Amino acid sequence: MRVRKDALQQAAPAGGLHRPILAPGRNCRQIATAHRASFLVDAESYFGALEKALRGATRSVFIVGWDFDARIQLRPQDGPDAPTLGAMLRHLVENQPDLEIRILVWSLAAVHAPGASIPLVFGAEWEEHPRIHLRLDTHHPIQAAHHQKIVIIDDSLAFVGGMDLTIGRWDTPQHVRDDPRRHWPDGSPCSPVHDLQMALDGPAARAVARVARDRWRRAVGEEVPFMEVEERWPENLAVDFTEVPVAIARTVPGLGGRRGVEEIAALTDDLLCAAERSIYIEAQYFTARRLRKILRQVLSPPDGPEIVVVCTRHANGIIERFIMGANRERLLRSLKRWDRHGRLRVYCPVLDGLEDDGAMLVHAKLMIADDRFLRIGSANLNNRSMGLDTECDVVIEADRAQTGEAIALCRDRLIAEHLGVELAQVRETMQREGSLIRTIEKLNSRSGRCLCPLTIDPGPRHSFPGTRLLDPERPFRVMEWLRAFWRSSFGQEAVSDARDRDRNASERTSRMLPMKSGRRK
């Protein structure tokens, strides 16, 4: 598909038609240049590129994740004799005398995540080396998760996105049903899974390395000096972007008196509001409360952007299905009422045309707006990722026509994969129709590989009970919850009386305490 001349002008800030959207200090930490960037679709491509990069590491490897399982094979296509990740990491440090490997995993992964629990808690044989350091991250509020998915090679190459190095993640773009290479450690088959990752080098990789170091320092207490940059781009890894500005955005919950960082929440708002022609989203969860107001504003005008959401048909597990699933349907019922101009479509990708039996897990976290912004990372479109969990996203902005075309190509590759058609068909249809929705509907066979419209049953408009406990927007504060309970039980007057009693008690206590001089230790 050729990008229309007016679209290219709109994608280029140099034309002066758009105000800047990416703003360090508001919706990102910083903007840095990536000399090269690669858009990695599904774990076969990511794990293959990572395997090559790890074998080239000489000084430092940072692995930061929600989960980690050393039993996985990065290249199961090589057969049962392919090395496990743990064996490969041990081999690397034994053959590279200056290599240090640091692995940081969420402390509760041993309970909640699918990977093996015992090695995370008690260690494993492959870890028994003085230059392999595996630590559990306990530096987070109650109920929060460390959710970033980052790998840094020699401070010169960064992988960031939605994929952890754990079981149940490997798959190919073909998502073959009952693929024998896609299995759990006990040999039972894994369901198909779709996910995304980005590879970056140059100053952008160093900016992501800074995020990983910050997390390691807070969790472990160790300051790790930066390395000099060297060439670490994996051999034969295709380059999708060159010399592009990349914004690094974070969510870091407040803890111990430190204010939280909510760059990703602001980024979500800004990208959705800035879109003029199309918004393409792939999301594991689609439940964030802030989406209601923003998307209502986006859908209300008659000439606003088309919105296509690709998500999983059913959430994993009973709790997720009844909390995340119910709240997603509640949000979509609201959006359907506001979609008076027919610009919203929500699909689930399936393998055999059957919405319930053939659906795959969409684990990706992606947003593409107007062929102008491509955002990928660890943050879901749920409440937790906006202010409670630790997240890291990267955003590529189209600063010139070539970059806008590359962003459109990434989107079209995904649509071609989900529809089971050739990329050329998607691009030709997109050029002819001039519409994302009409392109999908023209090519959607509704049999075999296809995007099945998500059916939404009638139901309540309010949040599902338990949402504030399982999908809160910010760290849980006991006193705030007690005051909310008191207010709902006894009314506002009782709350005011309680606050007056607290204030009087505090004043009495301060008068009784002796004055102290000097700095507090």
Coordinates of C-alpha atoms in Angstrom, one line a residue, residues 3-427:
V3 CA 0.7 6.0 1.8
R4 CA -1.3 8.9 0.4
K5 CA 0.5 12.2 0.1
D6 CA -1.8 14.0 2.6
A7 CA -1.3 11.1 5.1
L8 CA 2.4 11.5 4.8
Q9 CA 2.2 15.2 5.4
Q10 CA 0.1 14.6 8.5
A11 CA 2.5 12.1 9.8
A12 CA 5.4 14.4 9.5
P13 CA 5.8 17.1 12.3
A14 CA 8.1 19.0 10.0
G15 CA 4.9 20.0 8.0
G16 CA 3.7 21.9 11.1
L17 CA 0.2 20.4 11.0
H18 CA 0.5 18.7 14.4
R19 CA 1.5 19.8 17.8
P20 CA 4.0 17.6 19.5
I21 CA 2.4 14.7 21.4
L22 CA 5.4 13.0 23.1
A23 CA 6.5 15.2 26.0
P24 CA 9.2 14.1 28.4
G25 CA 8.1 14.6 32.0
R26 CA 4.4 14.1 31.1
N27 CA 3.8 11.0 28.9
C28 CA 7.4 9.6 28.7
R29 CA 10.7 9.7 30.5
Q30 CA 12.8 10.7 27.6
I31 CA 13.0 10.5 23.8
A32 CA 16.1 8.9 22.3
T33 CA 17.2 7.8 18.8
A34 CA 17.2 4.2 17.8
H35 CA 19.7 3.6 15.0
R36 CA 17.8 0.4 14.2
A37 CA 14.5 -1.0 15.4
S38 CA 12.9 -4.3 14.6
F39 CA 9.2 -5.2 15.1
L40 CA 9.1 -8.8 16.3
V41 CA 5.9 -10.6 15.8
D42 CA 5.3 -13.7 18.0
A43 CA 7.9 -15.5 20.1
E44 CA 9.6 -17.5 17.3
S45 CA 11.1 -14.3 15.9
Y46 CA 11.8 -12.7 19.3
F47 CA 13.3 -15.8 20.9
G48 CA 15.4 -16.5 17.8
A49 CA 16.8 -13.0 17.7
L50 CA 17.4 -13.1 21.5
E51 CA 19.3 -16.3 21.2
K52 CA 21.7 -14.8 18.7
A53 CA 22.1 -11.7 20.8
L54 CA 22.8 -13.6 24.0
R55 CA 25.5 -15.6 22.3
G56 CA 27.2 -12.4 21.3
A57 CA 27.1 -10.9 24.9
T58 CA 30.6 -10.3 26.5
R59 CA 30.0 -8.1 29.5
S60 CA 26.5 -7.7 30.7
V61 CA 23.0 -9.2 30.4
F62 CA 20.0 -7.8 32.2
I63 CA 16.8 -9.8 32.2
V64 CA 13.8 -8.0 33.9
G65 CA 10.5 -9.8 33.9
W66 CA 7.2 -10.7 35.4
D67 CA 8.1 -14.3 35.2
F68 CA 11.1 -16.4 34.2
D69 CA 11.6 -20.1 33.6
A70 CA 15.0 -21.5 32.7
R71 CA 13.5 -24.7 31.3
I72 CA 12.3 -23.1 28.1
Q73 CA 14.0 -23.6 24.8
L74 CA 14.5 -20.4 22.8
R75 CA 14.6 -22.5 19.6
P76 CA 12.3 -25.5 20.1
Q77 CA 12.3 -25.8 16.3
D78 CA 15.8 -27.2 16.6
G79 CA 14.4 -30.3 18.2
P80 CA 14.5 -31.9 21.7
D81 CA 18.3 -31.5 21.9
A82 CA 18.1 -27.7 21.7
P83 CA 19.6 -26.2 24.9
T84 CA 17.4 -24.8 27.6
L85 CA 17.7 -21.2 28.5
G86 CA 19.3 -21.9 31.8
A87 CA 21.9 -24.2 30.3
M88 CA 22.7 -21.6 27.7
L89 CA 23.1 -18.8 30.2
R90 CA 25.5 -21.0 32.3
H91 CA 27.5 -21.8 29.1
L92 CA 27.8 -18.1 28.3
V93 CA 29.3 -17.1 31.7
E94 CA 31.7 -20.1 31.6
N95 CA 33.0 -19.0 28.2
Q96 CA 33.0 -15.2 28.7
P97 CA 35.2 -14.4 31.7
D98 CA 33.8 -10.8 32.0
L99 CA 30.1 -11.5 31.5
E100 CA 27.7 -10.8 34.4
I101 CA 24.1 -12.0 34.1
R102 CA 21.5 -10.3 36.3
I103 CA 17.9 -11.6 36.3
L104 CA 15.1 -9.7 38.2
V105 CA 11.7 -11.5 38.6
W106 CA 8.6 -10.4 40.4
S107 CA 8.6 -11.8 43.9
L108 CA 5.1 -13.3 43.6
A109 CA 5.8 -15.0 40.3
A110 CA 6.5 -18.2 42.2
V111 CA 2.8 -18.1 43.2
H112 CA 0.9 -16.4 40.4
A113 CA 3.0 -16.9 37.2
P114 CA 3.1 -20.1 35.1
G115 CA 6.8 -20.7 35.5
A116 CA 8.4 -23.2 37.9
S117 CA 8.3 -21.9 41.5
I118 CA 11.0 -23.9 43.2
P119 CA 14.0 -22.7 41.1
L120 CA 12.9 -19.0 41.7
V121 CA 12.7 -19.5 45.5
F122 CA 15.5 -22.1 46.2
G123 CA 17.7 -21.8 43.1
A124 CA 18.8 -24.3 40.5
E125 CA 22.0 -25.9 39.3
W126 CA 22.4 -23.6 36.3
E127 CA 22.4 -20.6 38.7
E128 CA 25.3 -21.8 40.8
H129 CA 27.9 -19.5 39.4
P130 CA 29.3 -16.3 41.0
R131 CA 28.4 -14.2 37.9
I132 CA 24.8 -15.3 37.6
H133 CA 22.6 -13.2 39.9
L134 CA 18.8 -14.1 40.1
R135 CA 16.8 -11.9 42.5
L136 CA 13.2 -11.6 43.3
D137 CA 11.7 -8.1 43.2
T138 CA 9.9 -7.3 46.5
H139 CA 10.1 -3.6 46.1
H140 CA 6.5 -2.9 45.2
P141 CA 3.2 -2.1 47.0
I142 CA 0.8 -4.7 48.2
Q143 CA -1.2 -6.2 45.2
A144 CA 1.3 -4.6 42.7
A145 CA 3.2 -6.7 40.2
H146 CA 6.6 -6.0 38.6
H147 CA 5.4 -6.4 35.0
Q148 CA 8.2 -5.0 32.8
K149 CA 9.6 -7.4 30.1
I150 CA 13.1 -6.2 29.2
V151 CA 16.4 -7.8 28.1
I152 CA 19.5 -5.7 27.7
I153 CA 22.7 -7.0 26.0
D154 CA 25.9 -5.1 26.8
D155 CA 23.9 -1.9 27.1
S156 CA 23.9 -1.8 23.3
L157 CA 20.8 -3.8 22.4
A158 CA 17.4 -3.7 24.1
F159 CA 14.4 -6.0 23.7
V160 CA 11.2 -4.6 25.2
G161 CA 7.6 -5.6 24.8
G162 CA 5.0 -8.1 26.1
M163 CA 6.9 -11.4 26.3
D164 CA 8.5 -12.9 29.3
L165 CA 11.1 -15.6 29.1
T166 CA 8.8 -18.3 30.5
I167 CA 6.6 -21.2 29.5
G168 CA 3.5 -20.8 27.3
R169 CA 4.9 -18.0 25.2
W170 CA 6.5 -19.6 22.2
D171 CA 4.5 -19.7 19.0
T172 CA 4.9 -19.0 15.2
P173 CA 2.9 -16.5 13.1
Q174 CA 1.1 -19.5 11.6
H175 CA -0.3 -20.5 15.1
V176 CA -0.7 -24.1 13.9
R177 CA -3.2 -25.9 16.1
D178 CA -1.6 -28.7 18.1
D179 CA 1.9 -27.7 17.0
P180 CA 4.1 -30.3 18.8
R181 CA 6.8 -27.6 19.4
R182 CA 4.3 -25.6 21.5
H183 CA 3.9 -27.5 24.8
W184 CA 4.2 -27.2 28.5
P185 CA 7.1 -28.8 30.4
D186 CA 5.1 -32.0 31.0
G187 CA 4.5 -32.4 27.3
S188 CA 0.9 -31.4 27.2
P189 CA 0.0 -28.9 24.3
C190 CA -0.1 -25.2 24.8
S191 CA -2.8 -23.1 23.2
P192 CA -1.8 -20.7 20.4
V193 CA -0.6 -17.3 21.6
H194 CA 0.1 -14.0 19.8
D195 CA 2.6 -11.5 21.2
L196 CA 4.9 -8.7 20.2
Q197 CA 8.4 -7.4 21.1
M198 CA 10.6 -4.6 19.9
A199 CA 14.4 -4.7 19.4
L200 CA 16.3 -1.4 19.6
D201 CA 19.9 -0.2 19.5
G202 CA 21.6 3.2 19.8
P203 CA 20.7 5.8 22.4
A204 CA 17.2 4.3 22.7
A205 CA 18.6 1.0 23.9
R206 CA 20.7 2.8 26.5
A207 CA 17.5 4.6 27.7
V208 CA 15.8 1.3 28.2
A209 CA 18.9 0.0 30.0
R210 CA 18.5 2.9 32.4
V211 CA 15.0 1.7 33.2
A212 CA 16.2 -1.8 33.9
R213 CA 19.1 -0.5 36.1
D214 CA 16.7 1.7 38.1
R215 CA 14.6 -1.3 38.8
W216 CA 17.6 -3.4 39.8
R217 CA 18.9 -0.7 42.1
R218 CA 15.6 -0.3 43.9
A219 CA 15.0 -4.0 44.2
V220 CA 18.5 -5.2 44.9
G221 CA 20.4 -2.1 46.1
E222 CA 23.2 -2.4 43.6
E223 CA 24.5 0.4 41.4
V224 CA 25.7 -1.1 38.1
P225 CA 27.9 1.1 35.9
F226 CA 27.1 1.5 32.2
M227 CA 29.2 -0.2 29.6
E228 CA 30.6 1.3 26.5
V229 CA 28.4 0.8 23.5
E230 CA 29.4 -1.9 21.0
E231 CA 27.8 -3.5 17.9
R232 CA 25.4 -6.2 19.1
W233 CA 22.7 -6.2 16.4
P234 CA 21.8 -9.9 15.8
E235 CA 22.9 -11.3 12.4
N236 CA 20.1 -11.4 9.8
L237 CA 17.6 -9.6 12.0
A238 CA 15.5 -7.5 9.6
V239 CA 15.5 -3.7 10.3
D240 CA 12.0 -2.1 10.2
F241 CA 13.0 1.4 11.3
T242 CA 16.3 3.4 11.0
E243 CA 17.3 6.6 12.9
V244 CA 13.9 7.0 14.6
P245 CA 12.9 8.9 17.7
V246 CA 11.7 6.5 20.5
A247 CA 10.0 7.6 23.6
I248 CA 10.3 5.5 26.8
A249 CA 7.3 5.6 29.0
R250 CA 6.8 4.0 32.5
T251 CA 4.4 3.2 35.2
V252 CA 6.1 3.1 38.6
P253 CA 3.8 2.9 41.7
G254 CA 4.3 5.2 44.6
L255 CA 6.0 3.6 47.6
G256 CA 7.5 4.7 50.8
G257 CA 6.7 8.3 50.4
R258 CA 8.0 8.4 46.8
R259 CA 5.5 9.7 44.2
G260 CA 4.4 7.3 41.5
V261 CA 5.1 7.7 37.8
E262 CA 2.1 7.5 35.5
E263 CA 3.6 8.4 32.1
I264 CA 1.8 5.5 30.4
A265 CA -1.6 6.7 31.6
A266 CA -0.9 10.1 30.1
L267 CA 0.5 8.5 27.0
T268 CA -2.7 6.4 26.6
D269 CA -4.9 9.5 26.8
D270 CA -2.7 11.6 24.5
L271 CA -2.4 9.0 21.7
L272 CA -6.1 8.2 21.6
C273 CA -7.1 11.9 21.6
A274 CA -4.5 12.7 18.9
A275 CA -5.7 10.1 16.3
E276 CA -7.5 11.5 13.3
R277 CA -8.0 8.6 10.9
S278 CA -7.4 5.3 12.6
I279 CA -6.6 3.6 15.9
Y280 CA -5.4 -0.1 15.8
I281 CA -5.2 -1.8 19.2
E282 CA -4.1 -5.3 20.2
A283 CA -4.8 -5.9 23.9
Q284 CA -4.8 -8.8 26.4
Y285 CA -7.1 -6.7 28.6
F286 CA -9.4 -3.9 27.6
T287 CA -10.9 -2.7 30.9
A288 CA -9.3 0.5 32.0
R289 CA -11.8 2.9 33.5
R290 CA -10.2 5.9 31.8
L291 CA -11.0 4.5 28.4
R292 CA -14.7 5.2 28.9
K293 CA -14.4 9.0 28.8
I294 CA -11.7 9.2 26.2
L295 CA -13.2 6.8 23.7
R296 CA -16.6 8.4 24.1
Q297 CA -15.0 11.7 23.1
V298 CA -13.2 10.0 20.2
L299 CA -16.4 8.2 18.9
S300 CA -18.9 11.1 19.3
P301 CA -17.9 13.4 16.3
P302 CA -19.1 12.2 12.9
D303 CA -15.7 12.5 11.3
G304 CA -13.4 10.9 14.0
P305 CA -11.0 8.0 13.6
E306 CA -11.9 4.4 13.0
I307 CA -11.1 2.1 16.0
V308 CA -10.2 -1.5 15.6
V309 CA -9.5 -3.6 18.8
V310 CA -8.1 -7.1 18.6
C311 CA -8.3 -9.1 21.8
T312 CA -8.7 -12.5 23.3
R313 CA -12.2 -14.0 23.4
H314 CA -12.0 -15.4 26.9
A315 CA -9.6 -14.3 29.7
N316 CA -7.5 -17.0 31.4
G317 CA -8.8 -18.5 34.6
I318 CA -12.0 -18.1 36.5
I319 CA -11.1 -14.9 38.4
E320 CA -9.8 -13.1 35.3
R321 CA -12.9 -14.2 33.3
F322 CA -15.3 -12.9 35.9
I323 CA -13.4 -9.7 36.7
M324 CA -11.5 -8.7 33.5
G325 CA -13.9 -10.3 31.2
A326 CA -17.0 -8.8 32.7
N327 CA -15.5 -5.4 32.9
R328 CA -14.4 -5.5 29.3
E329 CA -17.9 -6.4 28.2
R330 CA -19.3 -3.6 30.4
L331 CA -16.9 -1.1 28.7
L332 CA -17.7 -2.4 25.2
R333 CA -21.5 -2.1 25.9
S334 CA -20.9 1.5 26.7
L335 CA -18.8 2.1 23.6
K336 CA -21.4 0.4 21.4
R337 CA -24.0 2.9 22.6
W338 CA -21.7 5.8 21.8
D339 CA -20.7 4.4 18.4
R340 CA -23.5 6.1 16.5
H341 CA -21.4 6.5 13.3
G342 CA -20.2 2.8 13.1
R343 CA -16.5 3.4 13.5
L344 CA -15.7 0.8 16.2
R345 CA -14.9 -2.9 15.6
V346 CA -13.8 -5.4 18.2
Y347 CA -12.5 -8.7 17.0
C348 CA -10.9 -11.9 18.4
P349 CA -8.5 -13.8 16.1
V350 CA -9.5 -17.5 15.6
L351 CA -8.0 -20.4 13.7
D352 CA -11.0 -22.2 12.4
G353 CA -13.8 -19.7 12.2
L354 CA -15.2 -20.8 15.6
E355 CA -15.4 -17.9 18.1
D356 CA -15.3 -20.1 21.2
D357 CA -13.4 -23.2 20.2
G358 CA -10.8 -21.7 17.8
A359 CA -9.7 -18.5 19.6
M360 CA -6.1 -17.9 20.6
L361 CA -4.6 -15.9 23.4
V362 CA -3.8 -12.3 22.5
H363 CA -1.0 -11.4 24.9
A364 CA 0.2 -8.3 22.9
K365 CA 0.1 -4.7 24.1
L366 CA 0.0 -2.5 21.0
M367 CA -1.4 0.7 19.8
I368 CA -0.9 2.3 16.4
A369 CA -2.4 5.7 15.7
D370 CA -2.7 7.3 12.3
D371 CA 0.5 5.6 10.9
R372 CA 2.1 8.2 13.1
F373 CA 2.7 6.5 16.4
L374 CA 3.5 2.9 17.2
R375 CA 3.4 1.9 20.8
I376 CA 4.5 -1.5 22.2
G377 CA 5.4 -2.6 25.6
S378 CA 4.3 -4.4 28.8
A379 CA 1.4 -2.2 29.8
N380 CA -2.1 -3.6 29.4
L381 CA -5.2 -1.4 28.9
N382 CA -6.4 -2.2 32.4
N383 CA -6.4 -0.2 35.6
R384 CA -3.4 -1.8 37.1
S385 CA -1.0 -0.9 34.3
M386 CA -1.9 2.8 34.6
G387 CA -0.7 3.3 38.2
L388 CA -0.1 0.1 40.2
D389 CA 2.1 -2.3 38.3
T390 CA 5.6 -1.5 37.1
E391 CA 5.6 -1.1 33.3
C392 CA 7.7 0.0 30.4
D393 CA 6.5 0.9 26.9
V394 CA 8.3 2.3 23.9
V395 CA 6.8 4.6 21.2
I396 CA 8.1 5.3 17.7
E397 CA 6.9 8.5 16.2
A398 CA 6.8 9.1 12.4
D399 CA 9.1 12.1 12.0
R400 CA 9.2 11.6 8.2
A401 CA 7.3 9.8 5.5
Q402 CA 9.5 6.7 5.5
T403 CA 8.8 6.1 9.1
G404 CA 5.0 6.5 8.6
E405 CA 5.1 4.0 5.9
A406 CA 7.0 1.5 8.1
I407 CA 4.4 1.9 10.9
A408 CA 1.6 1.2 8.4
L409 CA 3.5 -1.9 7.2
C410 CA 3.7 -3.2 10.8
R411 CA 0.0 -2.8 11.2
D412 CA -0.7 -4.5 7.8
R413 CA 1.5 -7.4 8.7
L414 CA -0.6 -8.0 11.8
I415 CA -3.9 -7.8 9.9
A416 CA -2.5 -10.2 7.3
E417 CA -1.5 -12.7 10.0
H418 CA -4.9 -12.6 11.7
L419 CA -6.8 -12.9 8.4
G420 CA -4.6 -15.6 7.0
V421 CA -4.0 -13.7 3.8
E422 CA -0.9 -12.3 2.0
L423 CA 0.5 -9.0 3.1
A424 CA 0.1 -7.7 -0.5
Q425 CA -3.6 -8.3 -0.4
V426 CA -4.0 -6.2 2.8
R427 CA -1.9 -3.3 1.3

